[in-house]
PDB file of C-alpha atoms in Angstrom:
ATOM      1  CA  UNK V  15     -76.381 106.333  -4.297  1.00 65.00           C
ATOM      2  CA  UNK V  16     -78.361 106.635  -1.171  1.00 67.00           C
ATOM      3  CA  UNK V  17     -81.634 108.503  -1.222  1.00 71.00           C
ATOM      4  CA  UNK V  18     -83.492 109.779   1.912  1.00 73.00           C
ATOM      5  CA  UNK V  19     -87.024 110.893   1.649  1.00 73.00           C
ATOM      6  CA  UNK V  20     -88.573 112.376   4.825  1.00 74.00           C
ATOM      7  CA  UNK V  21     -92.352 112.461   4.850  1.00 74.00           C
ATOM      8  CA  UNK V  22     -93.677 113.882   8.168  1.00 73.00           C
ATOM      9  CA  UNK V  23     -90.666 113.280  10.562  1.00 64.00           C
ATOM     10  CA  UNK V  24     -87.284 111.547  10.570  1.00 55.00           C
ATOM     11  CA  UNK V  25     -88.861 108.386  12.139  1.00 57.00           C
ATOM     12  CA  UNK V  26     -90.921 108.074   8.994  1.00 63.00           C
ATOM     13  CA  UNK V  27     -87.826 108.579   6.604  1.00 64.00           C
ATOM     14  CA  UNK V  28     -87.489 106.160   3.808  1.00 67.00           C
ATOM     15  CA  UNK V  29     -83.848 105.427   3.005  1.00 67.00           C
ATOM     16  CA  UNK V  30     -83.064 103.638  -0.295  1.00 71.00           C
ATOM     17  CA  UNK V  31     -79.876 102.490  -1.891  1.00 70.00           C
ATOM     18  CA  UNK V  32     -78.131 101.535   1.413  1.00 70.00           C
ATOM     19  CA  UNK V  33     -77.124  98.017   2.088  1.00 70.00           C
ATOM     20  CA  UNK V  34     -77.922  98.444   5.790  1.00 72.00           C
ATOM     21  CA  UNK V  35     -81.463  99.683   5.105  1.00 74.00           C
ATOM     22  CA  UNK V  36     -82.069  96.795   2.514  1.00 78.00           C
ATOM     23  CA  UNK V  37     -80.963  94.314   5.190  1.00 83.00           C
ATOM     24  CA  UNK V  38     -83.091  96.026   7.833  1.00 83.00           C
ATOM     25  CA  UNK V  39     -86.305  96.032   5.634  1.00 82.00           C
ATOM     26  CA  UNK V  40     -85.854  92.364   4.952  1.00 85.00           C
ATOM     27  CA  UNK V  41     -85.362  91.748   8.782  1.00 87.00           C
ATOM     28  CA  UNK V  42     -88.489  93.863   9.359  1.00 88.00           C
ATOM     29  CA  UNK V  43     -90.672  91.930   6.969  1.00 89.00           C
ATOM     30  CA  UNK V  44     -89.732  88.624   8.565  1.00 88.00           C
ATOM     31  CA  UNK V  45     -90.692  90.236  11.958  1.00 90.00           C
ATOM     32  CA  UNK V  46     -93.916  91.440  10.448  1.00 91.00           C
ATOM     33  CA  UNK V  47     -94.812  87.922   9.345  1.00 93.00           C
ATOM     34  CA  UNK V  48     -94.260  86.618  12.871  1.00 93.00           C
ATOM     35  CA  UNK V  49     -96.328  89.510  14.258  1.00 92.00           C
ATOM     36  CA  UNK V  50     -99.097  88.775  11.892  1.00 94.00           C
ATOM     37  CA  UNK V  51     -99.356  85.200  12.782  1.00 95.00           C
ATOM     38  CA  UNK V  52     -99.414  86.356  16.446  1.00 94.00           C
ATOM     39  CA  UNK V  53    -102.357  88.657  15.698  1.00 95.00           C
ATOM     40  CA  UNK V  54    -104.209  86.100  13.663  1.00 95.00           C
ATOM     41  CA  UNK V  55    -103.778  83.507  16.427  1.00 94.00           C
ATOM     42  CA  UNK V  56    -105.123  86.160  19.083  1.00 93.00           C
ATOM     43  CA  UNK V  57    -108.094  86.718  16.589  1.00 94.00           C
ATOM     44  CA  UNK V  58    -108.827  82.963  16.452  1.00 93.00           C
ATOM     45  CA  UNK V  59    -108.830  82.850  20.179  1.00 92.00           C
ATOM     46  CA  UNK V  60    -110.852  85.862  20.691  1.00 92.00           C
ATOM     47  CA  UNK V  61    -113.453  84.887  18.253  1.00 94.00           C
ATOM     48  CA  UNK V  62    -113.877  81.303  19.274  1.00 92.00           C
ATOM     49  CA  UNK V  63    -117.164  79.946  20.242  1.00 93.00           C
ATOM     50  CA  UNK V  64    -117.934  79.310  23.923  1.00 92.00           C
ATOM     51  CA  UNK V  65    -117.466  75.474  23.366  1.00 92.00           C
ATOM     52  CA  UNK V  66    -114.087  76.093  21.737  1.00 91.00           C
ATOM     53  CA  UNK V  67    -112.788  78.516  24.500  1.00 89.00           C
ATOM     54  CA  UNK V  68    -113.943  75.953  27.166  1.00 90.00           C
ATOM     55  CA  UNK V  69    -112.148  73.172  25.600  1.00 92.00           C
ATOM     56  CA  UNK V  70    -108.796  72.401  27.194  1.00 94.00           C
ATOM     57  CA  UNK V  71    -107.538  70.889  23.974  1.00 94.00           C
ATOM     58  CA  UNK V  72    -108.231  74.158  22.125  1.00 94.00           C
ATOM     59  CA  UNK V  73    -106.690  76.416  24.713  1.00 92.00           C
ATOM     60  CA  UNK V  74    -103.617  74.128  24.953  1.00 95.00           C
ATOM     61  CA  UNK V  75    -103.267  74.284  21.143  1.00 94.00           C
ATOM     62  CA  UNK V  76    -103.536  78.010  21.099  1.00 94.00           C
ATOM     63  CA  UNK V  77    -100.913  78.198  24.005  1.00 94.00           C
ATOM     64  CA  UNK V  78     -98.496  75.927  22.109  1.00 95.00           C
ATOM     65  CA  UNK V  79     -98.819  77.942  19.087  1.00 95.00           C
ATOM     66  CA  UNK V  80     -98.308  81.094  20.938  1.00 94.00           C
ATOM     67  CA  UNK V  81     -95.231  79.788  22.508  1.00 95.00           C
ATOM     68  CA  UNK V  82     -93.880  78.764  19.102  1.00 95.00           C
ATOM     69  CA  UNK V  83     -94.340  82.219  17.764  1.00 95.00           C
ATOM     70  CA  UNK V  84     -92.767  83.871  20.902  1.00 93.00           C
ATOM     71  CA  UNK V  85     -89.722  81.505  20.368  1.00 94.00           C
ATOM     72  CA  UNK V  86     -89.641  82.574  16.691  1.00 94.00           C
ATOM     73  CA  UNK V  87     -89.846  86.167  17.783  1.00 92.00           C
ATOM     74  CA  UNK V  88     -87.121  85.754  20.342  1.00 92.00           C
ATOM     75  CA  UNK V  89     -84.746  83.772  18.053  1.00 94.00           C
ATOM     76  CA  UNK V  90     -85.149  86.006  14.921  1.00 94.00           C
ATOM     77  CA  UNK V  91     -82.265  88.433  15.777  1.00 93.00           C
ATOM     78  CA  UNK V  92     -79.862  85.588  16.594  1.00 95.00           C
ATOM     79  CA  UNK V  93     -80.756  83.815  13.515  1.00 95.00           C
ATOM     80  CA  UNK V  94     -79.974  86.969  11.565  1.00 94.00           C
ATOM     81  CA  UNK V  95     -76.594  87.460  13.236  1.00 95.00           C
ATOM     82  CA  UNK V  96     -75.606  83.849  12.587  1.00 95.00           C
ATOM     83  CA  UNK V  97     -76.265  84.441   8.736  1.00 93.00           C
ATOM     84  CA  UNK V  98     -74.904  87.966   8.586  1.00 92.00           C
ATOM     85  CA  UNK V  99     -71.835  88.340  10.847  1.00 95.00           C
ATOM     86  CA  UNK V 100     -70.545  91.244   8.703  1.00 92.00           C
ATOM     87  CA  UNK V 101     -73.566  93.306   8.976  1.00 90.00           C
ATOM     88  CA  UNK V 102     -73.952  96.393  11.136  1.00 90.00           C
ATOM     89  CA  UNK V 103     -77.566  95.466  11.685  1.00 90.00           C
ATOM     90  CA  UNK V 104     -76.229  92.462  13.538  1.00 93.00           C
ATOM     91  CA  UNK V 105     -74.627  94.811  16.100  1.00 92.00           C
ATOM     92  CA  UNK V 106     -77.897  96.697  16.660  1.00 91.00           C
ATOM     93  CA  UNK V 107     -79.865  93.514  17.005  1.00 93.00           C
ATOM     94  CA  UNK V 108     -77.554  92.218  19.530  1.00 95.00           C
ATOM     95  CA  UNK V 109     -77.528  95.510  21.395  1.00 93.00           C
ATOM     96  CA  UNK V 110     -81.337  95.595  21.501  1.00 91.00           C
ATOM     97  CA  UNK V 111     -81.426  91.926  22.652  1.00 92.00           C
ATOM     98  CA  UNK V 112     -79.169  92.530  25.545  1.00 93.00           C
ATOM     99  CA  UNK V 113     -81.188  95.639  26.631  1.00 90.00           C
ATOM    100  CA  UNK V 114     -84.474  93.520  26.458  1.00 88.00           C
ATOM    101  CA  UNK V 115     -83.052  90.352  28.089  1.00 90.00           C
ATOM    102  CA  UNK V 116     -79.864  91.292  30.206  1.00 89.00           C
ATOM    103  CA  UNK V 117     -79.867  87.729  31.539  1.00 88.00           C
ATOM    104  CA  UNK V 118     -79.022  86.419  28.105  1.00 91.00           C
ATOM    105  CA  UNK V 119     -75.648  88.096  28.055  1.00 93.00           C
ATOM    106  CA  UNK V 120     -73.904  84.889  27.546  1.00 94.00           C
ATOM    107  CA  UNK V 121     -75.851  84.225  24.364  1.00 95.00           C
ATOM    108  CA  UNK V 122     -75.277  87.723  23.161  1.00 96.00           C
ATOM    109  CA  UNK V 123     -71.602  87.451  23.815  1.00 96.00           C
ATOM    110  CA  UNK V 124     -71.382  84.201  21.867  1.00 97.00           C
ATOM    111  CA  UNK V 125     -73.082  85.891  18.955  1.00 97.00           C
ATOM    112  CA  UNK V 126     -71.107  89.034  19.227  1.00 97.00           C
ATOM    113  CA  UNK V 127     -67.858  86.941  19.124  1.00 97.00           C
ATOM    114  CA  UNK V 128     -68.871  85.578  15.824  1.00 97.00           C
ATOM    115  CA  UNK V 129     -69.130  89.015  14.123  1.00 97.00           C
ATOM    116  CA  UNK V 130     -66.285  90.350  12.021  1.00 96.00           C
ATOM    117  CA  UNK V 131     -63.285  92.040  13.552  1.00 96.00           C
ATOM    118  CA  UNK V 132     -64.432  95.308  11.889  1.00 95.00           C
ATOM    119  CA  UNK V 133     -67.676  95.343  13.480  1.00 94.00           C
ATOM    120  CA  UNK V 134     -66.356  94.342  16.857  1.00 96.00           C
ATOM    121  CA  UNK V 135     -63.703  97.248  16.527  1.00 96.00           C
ATOM    122  CA  UNK V 136     -66.435  99.896  15.683  1.00 95.00           C
ATOM    123  CA  UNK V 137     -67.628 102.397  18.146  1.00 94.00           C
ATOM    124  CA  UNK V 138     -70.956 100.410  18.371  1.00 92.00           C
ATOM    125  CA  UNK V 139     -69.118  97.199  18.785  1.00 95.00           C
ATOM    126  CA  UNK V 140     -66.922  98.502  21.575  1.00 96.00           C
ATOM    127  CA  UNK V 141     -70.116  99.894  23.370  1.00 95.00           C
ATOM    128  CA  UNK V 142     -71.747  96.488  23.014  1.00 95.00           C
ATOM    129  CA  UNK V 143     -68.751  94.771  24.278  1.00 96.00           C
ATOM    130  CA  UNK V 144     -68.729  96.996  27.369  1.00 94.00           C
ATOM    131  CA  UNK V 145     -72.463  96.376  27.955  1.00 94.00           C
ATOM    132  CA  UNK V 146     -71.812  92.637  27.741  1.00 95.00           C
ATOM    133  CA  UNK V 147     -69.013  92.934  30.164  1.00 92.00           C
ATOM    134  CA  UNK V 148     -71.154  94.929  32.535  1.00 89.00           C
ATOM    135  CA  UNK V 149     -73.658  91.929  32.911  1.00 89.00           C
ATOM    136  CA  UNK V 150     -71.019  89.430  33.740  1.00 88.00           C
ATOM    137  CA  UNK V 151     -70.787  88.518  37.505  1.00 84.00           C
ATOM    138  CA  UNK V 152     -67.646  89.658  39.175  1.00 79.00           C
ATOM    139  CA  UNK V 153     -65.283  86.936  40.262  1.00 81.00           C
ATOM    140  CA  UNK V 154     -65.216  86.158  43.945  1.00 82.00           C
ATOM    141  CA  UNK V 155     -62.691  88.347  45.850  1.00 81.00           C
ATOM    142  CA  UNK V 156     -62.676  91.107  43.140  1.00 80.00           C
ATOM    143  CA  UNK V 157     -63.049  94.683  44.261  1.00 78.00           C
ATOM    144  CA  UNK V 158     -66.596  96.100  43.678  1.00 73.00           C
ATOM    145  CA  UNK V 159     -66.793  98.665  40.752  1.00 75.00           C
ATOM    146  CA  UNK V 160     -67.319 102.376  41.154  1.00 78.00           C
ATOM    147  CA  UNK V 161     -70.829 102.858  42.227  1.00 79.00           C
ATOM    148  CA  UNK V 162     -72.540 106.151  42.775  1.00 84.00           C
ATOM    149  CA  UNK V 163     -76.165 106.266  43.816  1.00 80.00           C
ATOM    150  CA  UNK V 164     -78.801 108.241  45.686  1.00 83.00           C
ATOM    151  CA  UNK V 165     -79.834 107.521  49.262  1.00 81.00           C
ATOM    152  CA  UNK V 166     -83.566 106.478  49.389  1.00 80.00           C
ATOM    153  CA  UNK V 167     -84.453 108.508  52.264  1.00 84.00           C
ATOM    154  CA  UNK V 168     -82.708 111.828  51.519  1.00 88.00           C
ATOM    155  CA  UNK V 169     -82.065 111.578  47.757  1.00 86.00           C
ATOM    156  CA  UNK V 170     -78.462 112.777  48.537  1.00 87.00           C
ATOM    157  CA  UNK V 171     -75.669 111.373  46.264  1.00 88.00           C
ATOM    158  CA  UNK V 172     -73.111 108.934  47.698  1.00 83.00           C
ATOM    159  CA  UNK V 173     -70.303 106.636  46.532  1.00 85.00           C
ATOM    160  CA  UNK V 174     -69.755 103.068  47.566  1.00 79.00           C
ATOM    161  CA  UNK V 175     -66.335 104.179  48.631  1.00 82.00           C
ATOM    162  CA  UNK V 176     -67.961 106.395  51.336  1.00 82.00           C
ATOM    163  CA  UNK V 177     -69.209 103.153  52.842  1.00 79.00           C
ATOM    164  CA  UNK V 178     -65.800 101.455  53.082  1.00 80.00           C
ATOM    165  CA  UNK V 179     -65.551  99.176  56.235  1.00 83.00           C
ATOM    166  CA  UNK V 180     -69.377  99.228  56.868  1.00 83.00           C
ATOM    167  CA  UNK V 181     -71.895  96.535  56.350  1.00 83.00           C
ATOM    168  CA  UNK V 182     -74.125  97.354  53.512  1.00 74.00           C
ATOM    169  CA  UNK V 183     -77.063  95.938  51.572  1.00 76.00           C
ATOM    170  CA  UNK V 184     -77.421  96.705  47.858  1.00 66.00           C
ATOM    171  CA  UNK V 185     -80.846  96.100  46.601  1.00 69.00           C
ATOM    172  CA  UNK V 186     -81.516  96.261  42.852  1.00 65.00           C
TER     173      UNK V 186
END
């Protein structure tokens, strides 16, 4: 049985009995440990003596540790996906990863391809597949996709097709 207890709002809801929620809580706990270490390290740096903070060795040590924590934070979703290719949480973590770091679409695609067929065929899986495809560069000579945008000076709507045969500069 799945139980939902809503305290003040839906965002504060507590869901128990759901395998997805159990997986998310375990994932969240792992992220909290990483975040606590980050907070502890920031506190060490903020409360350091002037002699410590003036020391290049101390600053380098703090920066190295911060970089390790940042890497752990960045790697956590991919690590989860590798261990749980059948979990719907894996889909949501990959979707979140590509939205935060679009340049990593290849890594997200590789992880996505390791998911079960059921997940990849789900509505969310198909959406994620489309998002991944949208970040891939177009092959040379391929027609540009349909683009609709607003002109900067007049805010009027136009289509890329309207400019066929003209030289244009697209700036993103």
